[in-house]
Short mmCIF file of C-alpha atoms in Angstrom, two decimals:
data_model
loop_
_atom_site.label_atom_id
_atom_site.label_comp_id
_atom_site.label_asym_id
_atom_site.label_seq_id
_atom_site.Cartn_x
_atom_site.Cartn_y
_atom_site.Cartn_z
CA MET A 196 11.06 -10.23 -15.40
CA GLN A 197 11.29 -9.72 -11.69
CA HIS A 198 9.09 -7.21 -9.94
CA TYR A 199 10.81 -4.92 -7.55
CA THR A 200 8.73 -4.14 -4.50
CA LEU A 201 9.49 -0.94 -2.71
CA SER A 202 8.82 -1.55 0.91
CA CYS A 203 8.39 1.09 3.51
CA CYS A 204 7.05 0.65 7.00
CA GLY A 205 3.54 -0.05 5.80
CA GLY A 206 0.83 1.86 7.58
CA VAL A 207 2.64 4.89 8.83
CA LYS A 208 0.49 6.66 11.39
CA ALA A 209 0.30 10.40 11.20
CA SER A 210 -1.29 11.33 14.50
CA LEU A 211 0.44 9.23 17.18
CA PRO A 212 3.78 10.44 18.54
CA PRO A 213 6.49 7.92 17.68
CA PRO A 214 10.11 9.01 18.20
CA LEU A 215 10.07 10.27 14.58
CA SER A 216 7.69 13.11 15.27
CA PHE A 217 9.89 14.28 18.11
CA ARG A 218 12.82 14.48 15.71
CA TRP A 219 10.55 16.26 13.25
CA SER A 220 9.69 18.95 15.77
CA LYS A 221 13.37 19.34 16.59
CA ILE A 222 14.15 19.87 12.93
CA LYS A 223 11.50 22.53 12.84
CA ARG A 224 13.09 24.42 15.70
CA GLU A 225 16.75 23.77 14.91
CA GLY A 226 16.18 24.59 11.25
CA GLY A 227 16.62 28.18 12.30
CA ARG A 228 14.32 29.38 9.58
CA ARG A 229 11.09 29.56 11.50
CA LEU A 230 10.08 33.14 10.82
CA PRO A 231 8.03 35.32 13.16
CA ARG A 232 4.31 35.15 12.49
CA CYS A 233 4.04 38.49 10.73
CA ALA A 234 6.84 37.68 8.29
CA ARG A 235 6.02 34.01 7.67
CA ILE A 236 6.14 33.08 3.99
CA ALA A 237 3.25 30.78 3.31
CA ALA A 238 4.46 29.06 0.16
CA GLN A 239 1.26 27.20 -0.35
CA LEU A 240 1.23 24.30 -2.76
CA GLU A 241 -1.89 24.24 -4.92
CA LEU A 242 -4.27 21.52 -6.00
CA LYS A 243 -3.58 21.20 -9.73
CA PRO A 244 -6.66 20.29 -11.78
CA PRO A 245 -6.42 17.42 -14.26
CA PRO A 246 -5.85 18.55 -17.86
CA TYR A 247 -9.42 17.53 -18.82
CA SER A 248 -12.90 17.98 -17.38
CA LEU A 249 -14.05 15.69 -14.58
CA SER A 250 -16.65 14.01 -16.77
CA SER A 251 -14.54 13.52 -19.88
CA LEU A 252 -13.12 10.13 -18.87
CA GLU A 253 -16.56 8.51 -18.78
CA PRO A 254 -17.54 5.72 -18.98
CA HIS A 255 -14.12 4.34 -18.04
CA MET A 256 -13.68 6.56 -15.00
CA SER A 257 -16.85 8.26 -13.84
CA ARG A 258 -17.25 11.91 -12.95
CA GLU A 259 -18.28 10.82 -9.46
CA THR A 260 -14.94 9.06 -9.03
CA LEU A 261 -13.04 12.15 -10.19
CA GLU A 262 -15.10 14.37 -7.89
CA TYR A 263 -14.14 12.27 -4.88
CA HIS A 264 -10.69 11.13 -5.90
CA TRP A 265 -9.43 14.51 -7.09
CA GLY A 266 -11.92 16.76 -5.32
CA ARG A 267 -11.66 15.16 -1.84
CA HIS A 268 -8.72 12.74 -1.48
CA HIS A 269 -6.14 14.66 -3.52
CA ARG A 270 -7.38 18.01 -2.21
CA ALA A 271 -7.13 16.81 1.41
CA HIS A 272 -3.51 15.78 0.93
CA VAL A 273 -2.65 19.23 -0.44
CA ALA A 274 -4.29 20.89 2.56
CA SER A 275 -2.61 18.57 5.08
CA LEU A 276 0.78 19.05 3.43
CA ASN A 277 0.51 22.84 3.50
CA ASN A 278 -0.49 22.68 7.13
CA LEU A 279 2.41 20.47 8.13
CA ILE A 280 5.18 22.31 6.29
CA ALA A 281 4.11 25.89 7.04
CA GLY A 282 6.98 27.76 8.68
CA THR A 283 9.39 24.82 8.48
CA ASP A 284 12.44 24.13 6.33
CA LEU A 285 10.25 22.32 3.82
CA ASP A 286 8.17 25.43 3.24
CA GLY A 287 9.13 26.93 -0.11
CA MET A 288 10.86 23.80 -1.43
CA GLY A 289 9.70 22.23 -4.67
CA LEU A 290 7.40 19.23 -4.28
CA ASP A 291 9.99 16.73 -5.56
CA GLU A 292 12.43 17.91 -2.93
CA ILE A 293 9.84 17.80 -0.15
CA VAL A 294 9.03 14.19 -1.08
CA VAL A 295 12.65 13.05 -1.04
CA VAL A 296 13.61 14.94 2.12
CA SER A 297 10.55 13.83 4.09
CA TYR A 298 11.05 10.23 2.96
CA ASN A 299 14.15 10.46 5.11
CA LYS A 300 15.77 7.38 3.55
CA GLY A 301 12.99 5.01 4.59
CA ASN A 302 12.10 6.54 7.95
CA PRO A 303 9.41 8.88 6.72
CA LEU A 304 8.51 12.07 8.56
CA PRO A 305 4.86 13.10 8.98
CA PRO A 306 4.65 15.27 5.84
CA PHE A 307 5.81 12.39 3.59
CA VAL A 308 2.50 10.63 3.06
CA HIS A 309 0.83 13.87 2.03
CA ALA A 310 3.71 15.16 -0.11
CA ALA A 311 4.06 11.85 -1.89
CA GLN A 312 0.34 11.45 -2.45
CA VAL A 313 0.13 14.97 -3.90
CA TRP A 314 3.03 14.11 -6.21
CA ASN A 315 1.55 10.72 -7.10
CA HIS A 316 -1.89 12.05 -7.90
CA ASP A 317 -0.57 14.95 -10.02
CA PHE A 318 1.45 12.34 -11.93
CA PHE A 319 -1.56 10.01 -12.23
CA TRP A 320 -3.99 12.57 -13.65
CA GLN A 321 -1.42 13.55 -16.26
CA SER A 322 -0.85 9.92 -17.20
CA ILE A 323 -4.37 9.50 -18.56
CA LYS A 324 -6.60 11.34 -20.99
CA PRO A 325 -9.94 11.04 -22.80
CA GLY A 326 -9.53 8.77 -25.79
CA GLY A 327 -6.37 7.22 -24.38
CA GLY A 328 -5.01 3.74 -24.99
CA GLY A 329 -3.54 2.48 -28.22
CA ARG A 330 0.13 1.70 -28.60
CA PRO A 331 3.31 3.72 -28.13
CA SER A 332 5.89 4.20 -30.88
CA GLY A 333 9.44 5.44 -31.42
CA ARG A 334 12.07 5.19 -28.71
CA LEU A 335 9.54 4.20 -26.03
CA MET A 336 8.36 1.20 -28.06
CA GLU A 337 11.96 0.22 -28.81
CA LEU A 338 12.85 0.20 -25.13
CA ILE A 339 9.67 -1.69 -24.22
CA GLU A 340 10.54 -4.38 -26.74
CA LYS A 341 14.14 -4.50 -25.58
CA ASP A 342 13.37 -4.73 -21.86
CA PHE A 343 10.11 -6.73 -21.83
CA GLY A 344 10.25 -8.67 -25.07
CA SER A 345 7.08 -7.20 -26.48
CA PHE A 346 4.40 -4.60 -25.82
CA ASP A 347 1.89 -7.29 -24.78
CA ARG A 348 4.33 -8.79 -22.30
CA MET A 349 4.93 -5.35 -20.82
CA LEU A 350 1.17 -4.95 -20.37
CA GLU A 351 1.04 -8.35 -18.64
CA GLU A 352 3.82 -7.30 -16.28
CA PHE A 353 2.06 -4.04 -15.54
CA LYS A 354 -1.20 -5.83 -14.77
CA ARG A 355 0.56 -8.36 -12.59
CA ALA A 356 2.28 -5.61 -10.57
CA ALA A 357 -1.01 -3.76 -10.15
CA LEU A 358 -2.89 -6.89 -9.09
CA THR A 359 -0.28 -8.22 -6.69
CA GLN A 360 0.18 -5.00 -4.77
CA PHE A 361 -1.63 -6.35 -1.71
CA GLY A 362 -3.40 -3.52 0.03
CA SER A 363 -3.11 0.10 -1.00
CA GLY A 364 -0.43 1.38 -3.30
CA TRP A 365 0.69 2.04 -6.84
CA ALA A 366 2.16 0.21 -9.82
CA TRP A 367 4.81 1.97 -11.93
CA LEU A 368 6.60 1.77 -15.24
CA VAL A 369 9.96 3.29 -14.49
CA TYR A 370 13.22 4.18 -16.25
CA LYS A 371 16.21 3.52 -14.12
CA ALA A 372 19.95 3.83 -14.40
CA ASN A 373 21.63 0.53 -13.68
CA ARG A 374 23.61 1.51 -10.62
CA LEU A 375 23.58 0.85 -6.89
CA ASP A 376 22.31 3.50 -4.54
CA VAL A 377 25.65 3.88 -2.74
CA GLY A 378 28.07 6.76 -3.01
CA ASN A 379 31.12 4.87 -4.24
CA ALA A 380 29.44 2.49 -6.68
CA VAL A 381 31.29 2.90 -9.93
CA ASN A 382 30.28 1.26 -13.15
CA PRO A 383 33.61 0.51 -14.83
CA ARG A 384 32.08 0.39 -18.29
CA PRO A 385 29.05 2.61 -18.33
CA SER A 386 26.83 2.58 -21.37
CA GLU A 387 23.38 3.79 -22.23
CA LYS A 388 22.33 0.16 -22.51
CA ASP A 389 22.61 -0.10 -18.71
CA ASN A 390 19.57 2.10 -18.34
CA LYS A 391 16.32 0.26 -18.65
CA LEU A 392 12.60 0.09 -18.10
CA VAL A 393 11.34 -1.86 -15.12
CA MET A 394 7.99 -2.52 -13.49
CA LEU A 395 7.57 -1.63 -9.82
CA LYS A 396 4.88 -1.75 -7.24
CA SER A 397 4.90 0.31 -4.06
CA PRO A 398 2.77 0.38 -0.90
CA ASN A 399 0.63 3.28 0.26
CA ALA A 400 2.32 6.55 -0.74
CA VAL A 401 5.83 5.41 -1.63
CA ASN A 402 6.99 6.39 -5.11
CA PRO A 403 10.13 5.69 -7.17
CA ILE A 404 11.63 9.19 -7.04
CA VAL A 405 12.77 8.42 -3.50
CA TRP A 406 15.02 5.81 -5.11
CA ASP A 407 16.18 8.25 -7.76
CA TYR A 408 14.35 6.39 -10.53
CA SER A 409 12.43 8.19 -13.29
CA PRO A 410 8.75 7.19 -13.25
CA LEU A 411 7.07 7.10 -16.64
CA LEU A 412 3.58 5.79 -15.85
CA ALA A 413 1.59 5.10 -12.70
CA ILE A 414 -1.70 3.49 -11.78
CA ASP A 415 -3.36 4.14 -8.43
CA VAL A 416 -4.51 0.84 -6.89
CA TRP A 417 -5.87 2.24 -3.65
CA GLU A 418 -9.46 1.03 -3.57
CA HIS A 419 -10.81 4.59 -3.67
CA ALA A 420 -9.39 4.85 -7.19
CA TYR A 421 -11.74 2.23 -8.62
CA TYR A 422 -14.34 1.13 -6.10
CA LEU A 423 -17.20 3.38 -7.21
CA ASP A 424 -16.82 2.26 -10.83
CA TYR A 425 -15.56 -1.31 -10.55
CA GLU A 426 -16.27 -2.38 -6.96
CA ASN A 427 -13.81 -5.16 -6.11
CA ARG A 428 -12.89 -5.85 -9.75
CA ARG A 429 -9.41 -4.35 -9.76
CA ALA A 430 -8.44 -6.45 -12.80
CA ASP A 431 -11.16 -4.82 -14.92
CA TYR A 432 -10.06 -1.37 -13.79
CA VAL A 433 -6.44 -2.05 -14.72
CA SER A 434 -7.38 -3.44 -18.14
CA ILE A 435 -9.59 -0.46 -18.97
CA PHE A 436 -6.87 1.88 -17.74
CA LEU A 437 -4.43 0.38 -20.24
CA GLU A 438 -6.90 0.02 -23.11
CA LYS A 439 -8.80 3.28 -22.87
CA LEU A 440 -7.12 5.82 -20.64
CA VAL A 441 -3.31 5.76 -20.68
CA SER A 442 -1.62 8.58 -22.59
CA TRP A 443 1.42 7.05 -24.32
CA GLU A 444 2.39 10.53 -25.57
CA VAL A 445 2.92 11.71 -22.01
CA VAL A 446 4.83 8.52 -21.17
CA SER A 447 7.02 9.06 -24.22
CA ASP A 448 7.76 12.69 -23.27
CA ARG A 449 8.69 11.57 -19.77
CA LEU A 450 11.04 8.98 -21.24
CA ASP A 451 12.81 11.64 -23.31
CA VAL A 452 13.31 13.75 -20.19
CA ALA A 453 14.53 10.72 -18.24
CA ILE A 454 17.04 9.72 -20.91
CA GLU A 455 18.39 13.26 -21.10
CA ARG A 456 18.66 13.38 -17.30
CA ALA A 457 20.54 10.07 -17.23
CA ALA A 458 22.91 11.29 -19.96
CA GLU A 459 23.61 14.48 -18.04
CA ARG A 460 24.28 12.49 -14.87
CA ALA A 461 26.71 10.29 -16.78
CA ARG A 462 28.51 13.36 -18.11
CA GLU A 463 28.72 14.88 -14.60
CA ALA A 464 30.03 11.60 -13.20
CA GLU A 465 32.67 11.48 -15.93
CA THR A 466 33.75 15.06 -15.24
CA ARG A 467 33.94 14.38 -11.50
CA LYS A 468 36.05 11.29 -12.15
CA GLN A 469 38.46 13.26 -14.30
CA GLU A 470 38.73 15.97 -11.64
CA ASP A 471 39.47 13.35 -8.99
CA ASP A 472 42.21 11.83 -11.14
CA THR A 473 43.80 15.25 -11.63
CA ALA A 474 43.66 16.02 -7.90
CA VAL A 475 45.50 12.79 -7.08
CA THR A 476 48.33 13.65 -9.50
CA HIS A 477 48.79 17.07 -7.86
CA SER A 478 49.00 15.71 -4.32
CA GLU A 479 51.66 13.19 -5.33
CA ALA A 480 53.84 16.03 -6.61
CA VAL A 481 53.46 17.87 -3.26
CA GLU A 482 54.49 14.77 -1.31
CA MET A 483 57.67 14.37 -3.34
CA TYR A 484 58.57 17.95 -2.63
CA LEU A 485 58.18 17.46 1.13
CA ASP A 486 60.24 14.27 1.11
CA SER A 487 63.28 15.96 -0.49
CA ASP A 488 62.96 18.78 2.09
CA THR A 489 63.32 16.26 4.94
CA ASP A 490 66.31 14.59 3.29
CA ASP A 491 68.15 17.91 3.14
CA SER A 492 67.65 18.60 6.86
CA GLU A 493 68.91 15.12 7.79
CA ALA A 494 71.98 15.53 5.66
CA GLU A 495 72.87 18.60 7.68
CA MET B 108 -32.00 -18.83 2.80
CA ALA B 109 -31.29 -18.56 -0.89
CA LEU B 110 -27.99 -16.79 -0.46
CA ARG B 111 -26.73 -19.33 2.03
CA ALA B 112 -27.64 -22.18 -0.29
CA LEU B 113 -25.31 -20.60 -2.81
CA PHE B 114 -22.42 -21.03 -0.45
CA THR B 115 -23.34 -24.57 0.51
CA LYS B 116 -23.33 -25.48 -3.17
CA GLY B 117 -19.88 -24.07 -3.56
CA ALA B 118 -18.63 -25.45 -0.26
CA PRO B 119 -18.21 -29.16 -1.01
CA THR B 120 -15.35 -28.50 -3.41
CA LEU B 121 -13.62 -26.44 -0.78
CA ALA B 122 -14.49 -28.72 2.10
CA PHE B 123 -12.94 -31.74 0.41
CA GLY B 124 -10.24 -29.44 -0.60
CA LEU B 125 -8.90 -31.22 -3.61
CA GLY B 126 -10.48 -29.12 -6.30
CA PRO B 127 -9.62 -30.58 -9.66
CA PHE B 128 -8.14 -33.65 -7.98
CA ALA B 129 -11.35 -34.59 -6.23
CA SER B 130 -12.38 -37.14 -8.81
CA ALA B 131 -9.04 -38.98 -8.71
CA GLY B 132 -10.21 -41.99 -6.73
CA GLY B 133 -7.57 -44.68 -6.68
CA SER B 134 -5.94 -44.14 -10.05
CA GLY B 135 -4.05 -41.06 -8.98
CA THR B 136 -0.47 -40.02 -9.32
CA ARG B 137 1.81 -40.08 -6.30
CA TRP B 138 1.06 -36.39 -5.68
CA GLN B 139 -2.67 -37.05 -5.38
CA GLY B 140 -1.98 -39.95 -3.06
CA LEU B 141 0.05 -37.64 -0.88
CA CYS B 142 -2.78 -35.13 -0.84
CA HIS B 143 -5.18 -37.75 0.45
CA ALA B 144 -2.72 -39.01 3.02
CA ARG B 145 -1.93 -35.54 4.29
CA GLY B 146 -5.63 -34.66 4.45
CA LEU B 147 -5.04 -31.12 3.36
CA LYS B 148 -7.54 -28.98 5.25
CA VAL B 149 -8.57 -25.96 3.30
CA ALA B 150 -10.54 -22.87 4.16
CA ALA B 151 -14.26 -22.39 3.58
CA LEU B 152 -16.26 -19.20 3.43
CA PRO B 153 -18.33 -19.01 6.62
CA ASP B 154 -21.99 -17.97 6.47
CA LEU B 155 -23.11 -14.75 8.10
CA GLU B 156 -25.51 -15.10 11.03
CA TYR B 157 -27.64 -12.23 9.76
CA ASP B 158 -28.93 -10.89 6.45
CA TYR B 159 -26.79 -8.53 4.41
CA GLY B 160 -29.16 -5.63 5.09
CA ALA B 161 -29.53 -6.28 8.79
CA LEU B 162 -26.72 -3.96 9.86
CA GLU B 163 -28.21 -0.89 8.22
CA PRO B 164 -27.94 2.05 8.57
CA ALA B 165 -24.48 1.55 10.08
CA ILE B 166 -23.25 -0.59 7.20
CA SER B 167 -25.21 -0.88 3.97
CA GLY B 168 -26.45 -4.20 2.60
CA GLU B 169 -24.59 -3.54 -0.64
CA ILE B 170 -21.28 -3.27 1.18
CA MET B 171 -21.98 -6.37 3.27
CA ARG B 172 -22.84 -8.39 0.18
CA LEU B 173 -19.72 -7.35 -1.76
CA HIS B 174 -17.52 -7.63 1.29
CA HIS B 175 -18.63 -11.19 2.04
CA GLN B 176 -19.32 -12.59 -1.43
CA LYS B 177 -16.45 -11.00 -3.30
CA HIS B 178 -13.64 -9.93 -1.01
CA HIS B 179 -13.78 -12.63 1.66
CA LYS B 180 -14.57 -15.31 -0.89
CA ALA B 181 -11.53 -14.27 -2.95
CA TYR B 182 -9.29 -14.53 0.10
CA VAL B 183 -10.62 -18.06 0.69
CA SER B 184 -10.11 -19.18 -2.94
CA ASN B 185 -6.68 -17.64 -3.23
CA TYR B 186 -5.59 -19.06 0.11
CA ASN B 187 -6.70 -22.57 -0.88
CA ASP B 188 -4.97 -22.17 -4.21
CA ALA B 189 -1.73 -21.10 -2.55
CA LEU B 190 -2.04 -23.89 0.00
CA GLU B 191 -2.33 -26.56 -2.69
CA LYS B 192 0.65 -25.12 -4.50
CA LEU B 193 2.58 -25.05 -1.21
CA ASP B 194 1.74 -28.69 -0.58
CA ALA B 195 3.00 -29.63 -4.01
CA ALA B 196 6.16 -27.58 -3.57
CA MET B 197 6.90 -29.12 -0.16
CA ALA B 198 6.35 -32.62 -1.53
CA LYS B 199 8.81 -31.93 -4.31
CA GLY B 200 11.26 -30.16 -2.03
CA ASP B 201 11.04 -27.06 -4.20
CA VAL B 202 12.39 -24.55 -1.70
CA PRO B 203 12.24 -21.43 -3.90
CA ALA B 204 8.58 -22.14 -4.64
CA VAL B 205 7.86 -22.65 -0.94
CA VAL B 206 9.41 -19.27 -0.16
CA ARG B 207 7.72 -17.53 -3.06
CA LEU B 208 4.28 -18.65 -1.92
CA GLN B 209 4.60 -17.21 1.59
CA SER B 210 3.32 -13.73 0.82
CA ALA B 211 0.19 -15.02 -0.91
CA ILE B 212 -0.49 -17.31 2.05
CA LYS B 213 0.06 -14.53 4.57
CA PHE B 214 -2.11 -12.09 2.69
CA ASN B 215 -5.01 -14.36 1.79
CA GLY B 216 -4.87 -16.50 4.92
CA GLY B 217 -4.75 -13.35 7.01
CA GLY B 218 -7.72 -11.97 5.08
CA HIS B 219 -9.67 -15.12 5.82
CA ILE B 220 -8.81 -15.07 9.53
CA ASN B 221 -9.60 -11.39 9.95
CA HIS B 222 -12.89 -11.41 8.12
CA THR B 223 -14.12 -14.55 9.89
CA ILE B 224 -13.65 -12.69 13.18
CA PHE B 225 -15.15 -9.50 11.75
CA TRP B 226 -18.50 -11.10 10.80
CA LYS B 227 -18.81 -12.38 14.38
CA ASN B 228 -17.97 -8.94 15.75
CA LEU B 229 -21.08 -7.47 14.15
CA LYS B 230 -24.72 -7.97 15.13
CA PRO B 231 -28.00 -6.36 14.09
CA VAL B 232 -29.31 -3.80 16.58
CA ASN B 233 -32.46 -5.82 17.27
CA GLU B 234 -30.30 -8.80 18.22
CA GLY B 235 -28.16 -6.93 20.73
CA GLY B 236 -25.74 -5.15 18.44
CA GLY B 237 -24.31 -2.06 20.11
CA GLU B 238 -25.18 -3.12 23.66
CA PRO B 239 -22.20 -2.22 25.83
CA PRO B 240 -20.19 -4.92 27.59
CA HIS B 241 -20.86 -5.82 31.21
CA ALA B 242 -19.29 -7.91 33.94
CA THR B 243 -15.75 -9.11 33.42
CA LEU B 244 -14.99 -7.46 30.08
CA GLY B 245 -16.76 -4.25 31.12
CA TRP B 246 -14.65 -3.99 34.27
CA ALA B 247 -11.45 -4.83 32.40
CA ILE B 248 -12.18 -2.00 29.93
CA ASP B 249 -12.72 0.46 32.78
CA THR B 250 -9.48 -0.70 34.41
CA ASP B 251 -7.32 -0.60 31.31
CA PHE B 252 -8.81 2.41 29.49
CA GLY B 253 -10.76 4.37 32.10
CA SER B 254 -14.12 3.99 30.40
CA LEU B 255 -15.84 2.48 27.37
CA GLU B 256 -15.98 5.95 25.77
CA ALA B 257 -12.22 6.31 26.12
CA LEU B 258 -11.66 2.94 24.47
CA VAL B 259 -13.96 3.79 21.58
CA GLN B 260 -12.25 7.14 21.14
CA LYS B 261 -8.83 5.50 21.09
CA MET B 262 -9.82 2.85 18.58
CA ASN B 263 -11.44 5.43 16.33
CA ALA B 264 -8.38 7.67 16.49
CA GLU B 265 -6.07 4.80 15.58
CA GLY B 266 -8.39 3.67 12.81
CA ALA B 267 -8.59 7.15 11.36
CA ALA B 268 -4.83 7.64 11.49
CA LEU B 269 -4.01 4.33 9.86
CA GLN B 270 -2.52 5.10 6.43
CA GLY B 271 -3.53 2.75 3.66
CA SER B 272 -5.25 -0.54 4.44
CA GLY B 273 -5.39 -2.42 7.71
CA TRP B 274 -7.25 -3.24 10.89
CA VAL B 275 -7.66 -1.77 14.35
CA TRP B 276 -8.09 -4.28 17.17
CA LEU B 277 -9.20 -4.55 20.75
CA ALA B 278 -6.74 -7.17 21.90
CA LEU B 279 -6.21 -9.22 25.03
CA ASP B 280 -2.66 -9.96 26.08
CA LYS B 281 -3.49 -13.34 27.53
CA GLU B 282 -0.29 -13.65 29.55
CA ARG B 283 -0.39 -10.24 31.17
CA LYS B 284 -4.21 -10.35 31.24
CA LYS B 285 -4.39 -6.80 29.93
CA LEU B 286 -6.45 -5.22 27.20
CA LEU B 287 -4.84 -3.08 24.56
CA VAL B 288 -5.54 -1.41 21.23
CA GLU B 289 -3.38 -2.50 18.34
CA THR B 290 -3.31 -1.99 14.57
CA THR B 291 -2.13 -4.24 11.78
CA ALA B 292 -1.37 -3.37 8.18
CA ASN B 293 -3.07 -4.89 5.14
CA GLN B 294 -4.39 -8.34 6.10
CA ASP B 295 -1.83 -9.10 8.76
CA PRO B 296 -3.62 -10.99 11.54
CA LEU B 297 -3.26 -9.75 15.12
CA VAL B 298 -0.79 -12.49 16.04
CA THR B 299 1.79 -10.79 13.83
CA LYS B 300 1.95 -8.13 16.54
CA GLY B 301 2.53 -10.70 19.30
CA ALA B 302 1.83 -14.38 19.84
CA ARG B 303 0.20 -13.55 23.20
CA LEU B 304 -2.42 -11.32 21.62
CA VAL B 305 -6.00 -12.57 21.23
CA PRO B 306 -8.39 -10.55 19.06
CA LEU B 307 -11.63 -9.57 20.82
CA LEU B 308 -12.87 -7.01 18.31
CA GLY B 309 -11.50 -5.97 14.94
CA ILE B 310 -12.57 -3.11 12.69
CA GLY B 311 -11.52 -3.33 9.06
CA VAL B 312 -10.44 0.02 7.67
CA TRP B 313 -9.73 -1.10 4.14
CA GLU B 314 -11.62 1.27 1.87
CA HIS B 315 -13.78 -1.60 0.59
CA ALA B 316 -15.26 -1.84 4.10
CA TYR B 317 -16.93 1.58 3.87
CA TYR B 318 -16.30 3.43 0.62
CA LEU B 319 -19.59 2.89 -1.22
CA GLN B 320 -21.49 4.35 1.72
CA TYR B 321 -19.12 6.74 3.46
CA LYS B 322 -16.73 7.64 0.60
CA ASN B 323 -13.62 9.27 2.03
CA VAL B 324 -15.24 10.07 5.41
CA LYS B 325 -13.69 7.18 7.32
CA PRO B 326 -14.39 8.79 10.74
CA ASP B 327 -18.16 8.55 10.18
CA TYR B 328 -17.87 4.82 9.45
CA LEU B 329 -15.82 4.38 12.63
CA LYS B 330 -18.39 6.31 14.65
CA ASN B 331 -21.37 4.32 13.36
CA ILE B 332 -19.96 0.80 13.46
CA TRP B 333 -20.17 0.82 17.25
CA ASN B 334 -23.96 0.74 16.89
CA VAL B 335 -23.71 -2.81 15.58
CA MET B 336 -20.80 -4.04 17.66
CA ASN B 337 -21.26 -7.51 19.12
CA TRP B 338 -19.84 -7.09 22.61
CA LYS B 339 -21.33 -10.43 23.63
CA TYR B 340 -18.91 -12.24 21.32
CA ALA B 341 -15.99 -10.20 22.65
CA SER B 342 -17.02 -11.04 26.22
CA GLU B 343 -17.21 -14.74 25.47
CA VAL B 344 -13.72 -14.79 23.98
CA TYR B 345 -12.39 -12.72 26.88
CA ASP B 346 -13.93 -14.97 29.53
CA SER B 347 -12.68 -18.14 27.90
CA GLU B 348 -9.12 -16.80 27.69
CA ILE B 349 -9.05 -15.37 31.22
CA ALA B 350 -10.47 -18.50 32.83
#
């Protein structure tokens, strides 16, 4: 199974002024929604705590790691994001929307790295739990077997993605609709079987929602995620993550949501197609009417 | 030194470069014959010129040991591995395999290049580490950046702002004879930013370079590393390129 690598301009710098930041400032001013100081709505995003105590993942992920990873790295991204979006068009948007808008189709704006890392880390903490591991069941297991051959082969793919993400980044199990990311791409014979699970890896802060995929599981392979507990041994970290930490229940719930979302999209697309067909029929009738009008005038 | 002997023991396999093929002698397959004829030169992990603990308190001995023995060594092994596979693929004319191997070669080869320079960029304080540059390089820094402090500030700012993993470099554009500060992502060597660029100093800002000691406070690492900077090495490279 091929890996898909999401590439973005690796190493986006936040502090130097490339042309992008100039455009970013312009958006801030032209947005027209910069409120006067006294009336500014500070829609502050919050640092969400993991759904377990910081020491409950020991010995697989130490309390010290959680204290730094969640308490410093994740917290700093929340603070930076709030700072950057305050008083701009992004202020007040949901986090998903901020991520997609600031990704700017591959030319990320300064808030992107922070927005995406906040999103990624929220997603990561929810993907694991004390006493995790084991095997999935039900629809998730069926899809895994269909798209990877077997559970063990899926695990191998996941490990390979995590270990071959050179540098900082993430590895993802993702549910995607089998369509191109262009406006007029039409699947002539759509079926639910087109949707499938794939393995992805992404650099730095990039995540699959910018490609309109539905992430199901993520592992952070930035060194800060594992260095205190595993030093350079990323392979050990990934194995323990899969054997002892991953919450297949959460992954399964996410799959259900993703399947429902894909089904709704398919229904919307079908409705839109029917509306387009109807519109074409109406305009043909109008044209015929105009033509006969012209004929009459010529006859006279 | 005991630690260095460890590397010398491991080195012969790498130095002869044939790994599992080394024992082939004359009764080899055509592929092994080709390997001999081509004289495939592989990478070897260089020794450090100082003890692991000698750069303290700027960089801890624990970090130096892991950085050299684990990270750099892995780049060397993986590069050699990829190189052997590349040789085999080229001999067979297996174009897809040749293309597929490029990223592993770039990443691990780059890692080997960058870290080899890095170890030479550092020096214990009692051997001259941290002593500012004089003469030609010193004047060039003043000309191109205003002062040494300004250069240090600029490199630290770029290093701090670098998202993810990478390097910040003091580079010499050998054609224009100008100094500049440049960054590269992941293990990309400086030449990927321009064939005219020669690395004088590089600071690794991968988290493995500082995390055990500085945790997420990258700016402190960047501040302290200048105390063990080997400006003498940078000057030598500069003088030899300018001449």
